[in-house]
GROMACS .gro file of C-alpha atoms in nm:
model
  396
    1MET     CA    1   2.510   2.805   3.141
    2LYS     CA    2   2.849   2.946   3.236
    3PHE     CA    3   3.106   3.066   2.987
    4ARG     CA    4   3.450   2.989   3.125
    5THR     CA    5   3.655   3.145   2.847
    6GLN     CA    6   3.437   3.453   2.837
    7LYS     CA    7   3.485   3.507   3.209
    8ILE     CA    8   3.861   3.468   3.170
    9ALA     CA    9   3.863   3.710   2.878
   10ALA     CA   10   3.683   3.969   3.089
   11LEU     CA   11   3.918   3.917   3.383
   12MET     CA   12   4.222   3.932   3.163
   13THR     CA   13   4.096   4.262   3.028
   14VAL     CA   14   4.063   4.381   3.385
   15ALA     CA   15   4.426   4.285   3.438
   16VAL     CA   16   4.520   4.476   3.122
   17LEU     CA   17   4.635   4.157   2.954
   18GLY     CA   18   4.410   4.191   2.655
   19ILE     CA   19   4.432   3.825   2.558
   20SER     CA   20   4.169   3.590   2.419
   21THR     CA   21   4.146   3.222   2.496
   22LEU     CA   22   4.477   3.144   2.328
   23GLY     CA   23   4.684   3.164   2.644
   24SER     CA   24   4.903   2.873   2.741
   25MET     CA   25   4.905   2.867   3.119
   26PRO     CA   26   4.765   2.572   3.319
   27VAL     CA   27   4.482   2.638   3.561
   28MET     CA   28   4.505   2.373   3.831
   29ALA     CA   29   4.568   2.537   4.165
   30GLU     CA   30   4.609   2.370   4.500
   31GLU     CA   31   4.356   2.502   4.749
   32ASN     CA   32   4.468   2.677   5.067
   33THR     CA   33   4.289   2.604   5.393
   34GLU     CA   34   4.490   2.839   5.612
   35THR     CA   35   4.397   3.179   5.750
   36ALA     CA   36   4.650   3.460   5.772
   37ASP     CA   37   4.756   3.569   6.120
   38ASP     CA   38   4.719   3.935   6.031
   39GLY     CA   39   4.348   3.909   5.958
   40GLU     CA   40   4.362   3.934   5.582
   41ALA     CA   41   4.094   3.742   5.396
   42MET     CA   42   4.224   3.405   5.276
   43ALA     CA   43   3.919   3.261   5.097
   44ASP     CA   44   3.984   2.902   4.991
   45ASP     CA   45   3.698   2.891   4.741
   46GLY     CA   46   3.866   3.121   4.491
   47GLU     CA   47   3.589   3.379   4.524
   48ALA     CA   48   3.768   3.674   4.683
   49MET     CA   49   4.065   3.782   4.886
   50ALA     CA   50   4.184   4.114   5.023
   51VAL     CA   51   4.538   4.237   5.069
   52ASP     CA   52   4.558   4.585   5.221
   53GLY     CA   53   4.198   4.638   5.116
   54ASP     CA   54   4.246   4.532   4.755
   55ALA     CA   55   4.063   4.239   4.601
   56MET     CA   56   4.335   4.003   4.481
   57ALA     CA   57   4.141   3.704   4.349
   58VAL     CA   58   3.807   3.642   4.181
   59ASP     CA   59   3.729   3.295   4.044
   60GLY     CA   60   4.099   3.214   4.081
   61GLU     CA   61   4.216   3.526   3.898
   62ALA     CA   62   4.452   3.733   4.114
   63ILE     CA   63   4.388   4.102   4.048
   64SER     CA   64   4.411   4.435   4.227
   65SER     CA   65   4.096   4.632   4.309
   66ASP     CA   66   4.224   4.936   4.127
   67LEU     CA   67   4.210   4.726   3.809
   68ILE     CA   68   3.858   4.588   3.850
   69SER     CA   69   3.661   4.911   3.881
   70GLY     CA   70   3.511   5.080   3.580
   71THR     CA   71   3.412   4.940   3.243
   72PHE     CA   72   3.558   4.785   2.929
   73LYS     CA   73   3.449   4.712   2.572
   74PRO     CA   74   3.356   4.343   2.521
   75SER     CA   75   3.416   4.384   2.147
   76GLU     CA   76   3.785   4.428   2.224
   77VAL     CA   77   3.823   4.081   2.379
   78THR     CA   78   3.663   3.878   2.100
   79CYS     CA   79   3.880   3.650   1.887
   80GLN     CA   80   4.094   3.823   1.628
   81ALA     CA   81   4.100   3.745   1.257
   82GLN     CA   82   4.392   3.524   1.152
   83ASP     CA   83   4.489   3.294   0.867
   84SER     CA   84   4.394   2.976   1.049
   85TYR     CA   85   4.298   2.844   1.390
   86GLU     CA   86   4.426   2.530   1.559
   87TYR     CA   87   4.304   2.384   1.888
   88PRO     CA   88   4.498   2.061   1.962
   89PHE     CA   89   4.293   1.967   2.268
   90LEU     CA   90   3.986   1.963   2.043
   91GLY     CA   91   4.158   1.792   1.751
   92LEU     CA   92   4.037   2.075   1.531
   93LYS     CA   93   4.191   2.301   1.268
   94PHE     CA   94   3.998   2.542   1.049
   95SER     CA   95   4.032   2.845   0.826
   96LEU     CA   96   3.766   3.104   0.751
   97PRO     CA   97   3.656   3.242   0.413
   98LYS     CA   98   3.790   3.585   0.324
   99GLU     CA   99   3.457   3.762   0.357
  100LEU     CA  100   3.402   3.628   0.708
  101LEU     CA  101   3.754   3.731   0.809
  102LYS     CA  102   3.690   4.080   0.674
  103GLN     CA  103   3.373   4.109   0.882
  104ILE     CA  104   3.560   3.997   1.194
  105GLU     CA  105   3.829   4.256   1.124
  106ASP     CA  106   3.580   4.540   1.086
  107GLN     CA  107   3.387   4.409   1.390
  108SER     CA  108   3.054   4.361   1.223
  109ILE     CA  109   3.080   3.997   1.337
  110ALA     CA  110   3.209   3.882   1.674
  111MET     CA  111   3.392   3.549   1.706
  112ILE     CA  112   3.385   3.402   2.057
  113THR     CA  113   3.498   3.075   2.217
  114THR     CA  114   3.290   2.888   2.472
  115GLU     CA  115   3.348   2.570   2.670
  116ASP     CA  116   3.168   2.378   2.943
  117GLU     CA  117   3.276   2.546   3.267
  118THR     CA  118   3.074   2.304   3.479
  119ASN     CA  119   3.283   2.011   3.357
  120GLN     CA  120   3.431   1.812   3.646
  121THR     CA  121   3.544   1.505   3.451
  122GLY     CA  122   3.894   1.621   3.365
  123ALA     CA  123   3.813   1.579   2.995
  124VAL     CA  124   3.649   1.779   2.719
  125THR     CA  125   3.268   1.766   2.729
  126TYR     CA  126   3.185   2.031   2.472
  127ALA     CA  127   3.344   2.343   2.329
  128TYR     CA  128   3.266   2.562   2.033
  129VAL     CA  129   3.351   2.876   1.844
  130SER     CA  130   3.053   3.099   1.771
  131TRP     CA  131   2.988   3.385   1.533
  132GLY     CA  132   2.732   3.657   1.596
  133GLU     CA  133   2.630   3.978   1.426
  134MET     CA  134   2.751   4.286   1.610
  135THR     CA  135   2.576   4.618   1.571
  136GLU     CA  136   2.756   4.950   1.597
  137GLU     CA  137   2.598   4.996   1.938
  138GLN     CA  138   2.723   4.657   2.056
  139LYS     CA  139   3.066   4.728   1.910
  140ASN     CA  140   3.097   5.046   2.117
  141ALA     CA  141   2.917   4.915   2.425
  142GLU     CA  142   3.095   4.918   2.759
  143VAL     CA  143   3.011   4.693   3.052
  144ASP     CA  144   3.131   4.669   3.410
  145LYS     CA  145   3.457   4.482   3.447
  146MET     CA  146   3.301   4.262   3.713
  147GLY     CA  147   2.956   4.106   3.718
  148THR     CA  148   2.743   3.956   3.441
  149GLY     CA  149   2.770   4.241   3.192
  150TYR     CA  150   2.997   4.050   2.956
  151GLU     CA  151   2.778   3.739   2.945
  152GLU     CA  152   2.472   3.955   2.887
  153TRP     CA  153   2.652   4.132   2.604
  154VAL     CA  154   2.738   3.797   2.442
  155ALA     CA  155   2.377   3.683   2.474
  156SER     CA  156   2.260   4.001   2.300
  157LEU     CA  157   2.450   3.921   1.979
  158SER     CA  158   2.251   3.773   1.693
  159ARG     CA  159   2.383   3.417   1.670
  160ILE     CA  160   2.480   3.307   1.319
  161GLY     CA  161   2.632   2.971   1.395
  162THR     CA  162   2.892   2.763   1.576
  163LEU     CA  163   3.168   2.512   1.506
  164GLY     CA  164   3.238   2.271   1.787
  165ILE     CA  165   3.302   1.933   1.945
  166TYR     CA  166   3.057   1.746   2.170
  167ASP     CA  167   3.063   1.431   2.380
  168GLU     CA  168   2.774   1.184   2.377
  169ASP     CA  169   2.562   1.363   2.639
  170SER     CA  170   2.619   1.704   2.482
  171GLN     CA  171   2.509   1.577   2.142
  172LYS     CA  172   2.159   1.528   2.285
  173LYS     CA  173   2.136   1.900   2.368
  174LEU     CA  174   2.285   2.069   2.063
  175ASP     CA  175   2.003   2.321   2.021
  176GLU     CA  176   2.030   2.429   2.384
  177ILE     CA  177   2.410   2.441   2.396
  178THR     CA  178   2.475   2.612   2.064
  179GLY     CA  179   2.171   2.837   2.035
  180CYS     CA  180   2.129   2.701   1.682
  181THR     CA  181   1.868   2.487   1.511
  182GLU     CA  182   2.051   2.328   1.219
  183HIS     CA  183   2.343   2.090   1.276
  184LYS     CA  184   2.573   1.938   1.016
  185GLU     CA  185   2.791   1.652   1.139
  186LEU     CA  186   3.151   1.695   1.021
  187GLY     CA  187   3.307   1.382   1.163
  188SER     CA  188   3.407   1.196   1.478
  189SER     CA  189   3.715   1.174   1.696
  190SER     CA  190   3.937   0.871   1.642
  191ASP     CA  191   3.817   0.712   1.967
  192GLY     CA  192   3.452   0.768   1.875
  193LYS     CA  193   3.377   0.964   2.192
  194TYR     CA  194   3.313   1.296   2.022
  195LYS     CA  195   3.140   1.436   1.718
  196TYR     CA  196   3.207   1.762   1.539
  197TYR     CA  197   2.923   1.982   1.419
  198LEU     CA  198   2.882   2.298   1.220
  199SER     CA  199   2.560   2.449   1.352
  200THR     CA  200   2.364   2.739   1.210
  201ASN     CA  201   2.067   2.946   1.320
  202LYS     CA  202   1.780   2.933   1.073
  203GLU     CA  203   1.675   3.282   1.185
  204ALA     CA  204   2.010   3.429   1.081
  205ASP     CA  205   2.082   3.604   0.752
  206GLU     CA  206   2.113   3.332   0.487
  207LYS     CA  207   2.415   3.502   0.331
  208LEU     CA  208   2.596   3.484   0.664
  209THR     CA  209   2.512   3.119   0.729
  210LYS     CA  210   2.640   3.033   0.382
  211GLU     CA  211   2.970   3.199   0.473
  212LEU     CA  212   2.999   2.965   0.772
  213GLU     CA  213   2.935   2.670   0.544
  214GLU     CA  214   3.250   2.769   0.352
  215ILE     CA  215   3.471   2.719   0.659
  216LYS     CA  216   3.742   2.462   0.582
  217THR     CA  217   3.783   2.222   0.874
  218THR     CA  218   4.033   1.946   0.946
  219ILE     CA  219   3.982   1.692   1.224
  220THR     CA  220   4.309   1.582   1.383
  221GLU     CA  221   4.414   1.355   1.667
  222MET     CA  222   4.313   1.511   1.999
  223THR     CA  223   4.602   1.608   2.227
  224PRO     CA  224   4.550   1.465   2.579
  225TYR     CA  225   4.374   1.722   2.793
  226GLN     CA  226   4.598   1.911   3.040
  227ASN     CA  227   4.338   2.058   3.276
  228THR     CA  228   4.348   2.402   3.121
  229SER     CA  229   4.121   2.581   2.878
  230VAL     CA  230   4.051   2.358   2.579
  231PHE     CA  231   4.136   2.656   2.359
  232ASP     CA  232   4.485   2.687   2.509
  233GLN     CA  233   4.790   2.544   2.338
  234PRO     CA  234   4.947   2.231   2.498
  235GLN     CA  235   5.249   2.273   2.719
  236ASP     CA  236   5.578   2.115   2.628
  237ALA     CA  237   5.608   1.803   2.842
  238SER     CA  238   5.925   1.677   2.674
  239VAL     CA  239   6.133   1.771   2.980
  240ASN     CA  240   6.058   1.594   3.306
  241SER     CA  241   6.126   1.858   3.569
  242ASP     CA  242   6.177   1.583   3.829
  243ASP     CA  243   6.492   1.478   3.644
  244VAL     CA  244   6.650   1.825   3.659
  245THR     CA  245   6.912   1.840   3.935
  246SER     CA  246   7.041   2.196   3.894
  247VAL     CA  247   6.904   2.535   3.794
  248GLY     CA  248   7.210   2.573   3.571
  249LYS     CA  249   7.339   2.907   3.447
  250PHE     CA  250   7.081   3.172   3.373
  251GLU     CA  251   7.032   3.546   3.349
  252THR     CA  252   6.692   3.698   3.390
  253THR     CA  253   6.513   4.007   3.510
  254GLY     CA  254   6.314   4.042   3.826
  255ILE     CA  255   5.981   4.216   3.861
  256ASP     CA  256   6.183   4.496   4.021
  257GLY     CA  257   6.377   4.544   3.695
  258LYS     CA  258   6.706   4.415   3.839
  259THR     CA  259   6.916   4.148   3.667
  260TYR     CA  260   6.946   3.812   3.841
  261THR     CA  261   7.170   3.514   3.770
  262GLU     CA  262   7.229   3.180   3.941
  263GLU     CA  263   7.430   3.382   4.195
  264VAL     CA  264   7.100   3.478   4.359
  265PHE     CA  265   7.125   3.144   4.540
  266SER     CA  266   7.485   3.182   4.658
  267ASP     CA  267   7.402   3.411   4.951
  268TYR     CA  268   7.207   3.141   5.135
  269ASP     CA  269   7.270   2.781   5.238
  270LEU     CA  270   6.920   2.700   5.118
  271THR     CA  271   6.672   2.893   4.907
  272LEU     CA  272   6.302   2.815   4.889
  273VAL     CA  273   6.189   2.864   4.526
  274ASN     CA  274   5.816   2.925   4.500
  275ILE     CA  275   5.666   2.887   4.150
  276PHE     CA  276   5.338   3.073   4.113
  277THR     CA  277   5.112   3.260   3.873
  278THR     CA  278   4.941   3.593   3.922
  279TRP     CA  279   4.595   3.442   3.865
  280CYS     CA  280   4.629   3.163   4.124
  281SER     CA  281   4.451   3.262   4.448
  282PRO     CA  282   4.625   3.004   4.674
  283CYS     CA  283   4.955   3.136   4.538
  284VAL     CA  284   4.862   3.494   4.620
  285GLN     CA  285   4.739   3.396   4.965
  286GLU     CA  286   5.070   3.229   5.042
  287ILE     CA  287   5.299   3.522   4.962
  288PRO     CA  288   5.256   3.701   5.299
  289GLU     CA  289   5.340   3.373   5.473
  290LEU     CA  290   5.655   3.332   5.265
  291GLN     CA  291   5.755   3.690   5.346
  292LYS     CA  292   5.726   3.613   5.717
  293LEU     CA  293   5.931   3.298   5.664
  294TYR     CA  294   6.199   3.502   5.489
  295GLU     CA  295   6.207   3.757   5.771
  296GLU     CA  296   6.239   3.490   6.039
  297MET     CA  297   6.487   3.255   5.870
  298LYS     CA  298   6.722   3.463   5.657
  299GLU     CA  299   6.963   3.489   5.950
  300LYS     CA  300   6.971   3.108   5.954
  301GLY     CA  301   7.091   3.101   5.597
  302VAL     CA  302   6.752   3.054   5.431
  303GLY     CA  303   6.643   3.264   5.135
  304VAL     CA  304   6.321   3.284   4.938
  305ALA     CA  305   6.272   3.348   4.567
  306GLY     CA  306   5.948   3.360   4.373
  307VAL     CA  307   5.917   3.267   4.006
  308VAL     CA  308   5.622   3.432   3.828
  309LEU     CA  309   5.558   3.163   3.569
  310ASP     CA  310   5.301   3.357   3.367
  311ALA     CA  311   5.529   3.662   3.338
  312ALA     CA  312   5.701   3.512   3.031
  313ASP     CA  313   5.638   3.256   2.760
  314GLU     CA  314   5.842   2.936   2.726
  315ASN     CA  315   6.102   3.123   2.519
  316GLY     CA  316   6.162   3.370   2.799
  317ASN     CA  317   5.982   3.660   2.630
  318PRO     CA  318   5.829   3.877   2.906
  319ASP     CA  319   5.462   3.968   2.910
  320GLU     CA  320   5.479   4.333   3.009
  321ASP     CA  321   5.121   4.347   3.136
  322THR     CA  322   5.168   4.043   3.359
  323VAL     CA  323   5.497   4.186   3.485
  324LYS     CA  324   5.310   4.503   3.580
  325LYS     CA  325   5.043   4.295   3.750
  326ALA     CA  326   5.308   4.100   3.944
  327GLY     CA  327   5.468   4.427   4.050
  328ILE     CA  328   5.139   4.541   4.201
  329LEU     CA  329   5.109   4.204   4.371
  330GLN     CA  330   5.459   4.229   4.518
  331GLU     CA  331   5.388   4.578   4.643
  332LYS     CA  332   5.053   4.493   4.798
  333THR     CA  333   5.183   4.182   4.974
  334LYS     CA  334   5.499   4.367   5.089
  335ALA     CA  335   5.719   4.081   4.967
  336GLU     CA  336   6.087   4.173   4.999
  337TYR     CA  337   6.226   3.862   4.834
  338PRO     CA  338   6.281   3.866   4.455
  339PHE     CA  339   6.006   3.781   4.206
  340LEU     CA  340   6.187   3.636   3.904
  341ILE     CA  341   6.069   3.627   3.543
  342PRO     CA  342   6.143   3.285   3.385
  343ASP     CA  343   6.448   3.289   3.159
  344SER     CA  344   6.467   3.128   2.814
  345THR     CA  345   6.603   2.802   2.963
  346MET     CA  346   6.315   2.783   3.214
  347LEU     CA  347   6.575   2.737   3.490
  348ASN     CA  348   6.747   2.455   3.303
  349GLY     CA  349   6.409   2.294   3.231
  350ARG     CA  350   6.294   2.284   3.593
  351LEU     CA  351   5.993   2.506   3.519
  352LYS     CA  352   5.860   2.295   3.232
  353GLY     CA  353   5.557   2.069   3.264
  354ILE     CA  354   5.422   2.221   3.585
  355ASN     CA  355   5.042   2.194   3.598
  356ALA     CA  356   4.956   2.263   3.962
  357PHE     CA  357   5.026   2.581   4.155
  358PRO     CA  358   5.190   2.680   4.374
  359GLU     CA  359   5.486   2.442   4.348
  360THR     CA  360   5.794   2.483   4.565
  361PHE     CA  361   6.140   2.330   4.559
  362PHE     CA  362   6.476   2.404   4.724
  363VAL     CA  363   6.815   2.508   4.587
  364ASP     CA  364   7.149   2.508   4.771
  365LYS     CA  365   7.416   2.780   4.743
  366ASN     CA  366   7.574   2.601   4.445
  367GLY     CA  367   7.254   2.596   4.242
  368ASN     CA  368   7.178   2.229   4.304
  369ILE     CA  369   6.815   2.132   4.343
  370VAL     CA  370   6.790   1.951   4.676
  371GLY     CA  371   6.528   1.793   4.898
  372ASP     CA  372   6.163   1.736   4.817
  373THR     CA  373   5.915   1.920   4.599
  374TYR     CA  374   5.600   2.056   4.764
  375THR     CA  375   5.275   2.122   4.583
  376GLY     CA  376   5.010   2.349   4.732
  377SER     CA  377   5.019   2.640   4.972
  378HIS     CA  378   5.122   2.615   5.337
  379SER     CA  379   5.101   2.819   5.656
  380LEU     CA  380   5.403   2.987   5.813
  381ASP     CA  381   5.435   2.716   6.079
  382GLU     CA  382   5.415   2.441   5.817
  383TRP     CA  383   5.683   2.607   5.607
  384LYS     CA  384   5.910   2.655   5.908
  385GLU     CA  385   5.887   2.285   5.985
  386ILE     CA  386   5.958   2.192   5.623
  387VAL     CA  387   6.251   2.433   5.594
  388GLU     CA  388   6.410   2.311   5.917
  389LYS     CA  389   6.399   1.955   5.783
  390GLU     CA  390   6.544   2.052   5.446
  391LEU     CA  391   6.809   2.271   5.607
  392LYS     CA  392   6.933   1.982   5.821
  393ASN     CA  393   6.965   1.766   5.511
  394VAL     CA  394   7.168   2.031   5.332
  395SER     CA  395   7.392   2.084   5.632
  396LYS     CA  396   7.493   1.715   5.647
   0.00000   0.00000   0.00000
C-alpha cells in the first residue's frame, strides 16, 4: 500500500518546506512527451529528471539534488496539534481531547494522514488520520530523504487507531487498510457513497484507545473533489479566470528579489506568461525550452514571464522556502526571464481556479490578455509556431 501524503511530506521536507498535508496546491500536471535538444533528461513519467546533473523531479516533485541527499527526522513532518481539524473534501471536522493533544505536542504520539494513492477514479476512495505511539528512539530517528525509510518508520509505530472515510469497496477491507481490528461506524455521507469509522487496535493500550473514543467528530457536506490531496483545503473557484481580460495593476516581487509591476509587459508587443509550480515535472522540463524561445524571439518583440504559483498563498503572502526552491530552479535551468511571485490580486484574478500545470496565456504591451490559453508543456518548435500565430493576431 502506498502512502501519498507521507511521500509528499517527506519530499516537502527535502525541499525545506516543512509542511504537512494541509497545503492547498493542485496536483494535476500535463505530461510532457518532448526531449530536450541539449541532452538533458526529460522523463515524462514523473520519476526523474536532470538539469546540469541535478535531479529536479521525483514523483512529480521538482527538487534539486543538493536538497535530497542526507537524512531527516520523520517525527518533524507529522501533523501538529491544533484546536480543531477540518477536511472539506472528506466532509469531516473533528477536535481532539486535551490529553491526546498534549501527547501529540510532546511527540509521544504521532498523528499522520494517509489516503489511497492508487486511486484513479478522480474521487475519494478512502482516507484516514492515524495515531501511533512514538518511542524516544522513533522520535529522534533519522531516515534517508529518498527511498522507503519514511514509510518503514511509519510502519514501525504502534498503531492506536484511525479516523477516516471509506467508499463501498474500502469498507470491505477495513482491517487491512487501517491496521485496526475494531471499527465503530460514525455515519454516512449525504449521498450514501461513504461511511465514516473510528477504528482502534485491540492490541493498543486501553487508556489510549479510550482517548480516541473521546474525539468529537462532525460530518459535513463533502466539497467536490479537486484532484489534489484530500487533506488539502479547496481552492477558491469563485473567479472564472477565463472571464478575466486584463492582468490589471499589480506590484509584486520576483524570485530575483526585484519589484515588478504591470509595466513588465510594456517592453514587448506580446509576452508569454507561463504559470507553473516548483513540484510539477512537466513545468520544470519546459523551462529550458522557454528560455530558448525567449533568446530567439525577444528581438521580434516577444517576452516571457514565469509565475511561480506555489511561491505565495492566495493572499499574496510569499512562502520563503518555495521562493528559495524556485531560485535554485531558475539558476539550474539558466532562465533569464523573470519568475514572478503571485501578488495579492492573483493578477486580477487570472491565476485563480487553475488545476492543471503548466498553463500559459499571452499578454500584450497594455496588459490585456489576448489570444488562446494553452495547457501542458510544449517543445521549442511548437512554442515558436504558437507564438508566431499569436503575434500576428496582436499585430492586426
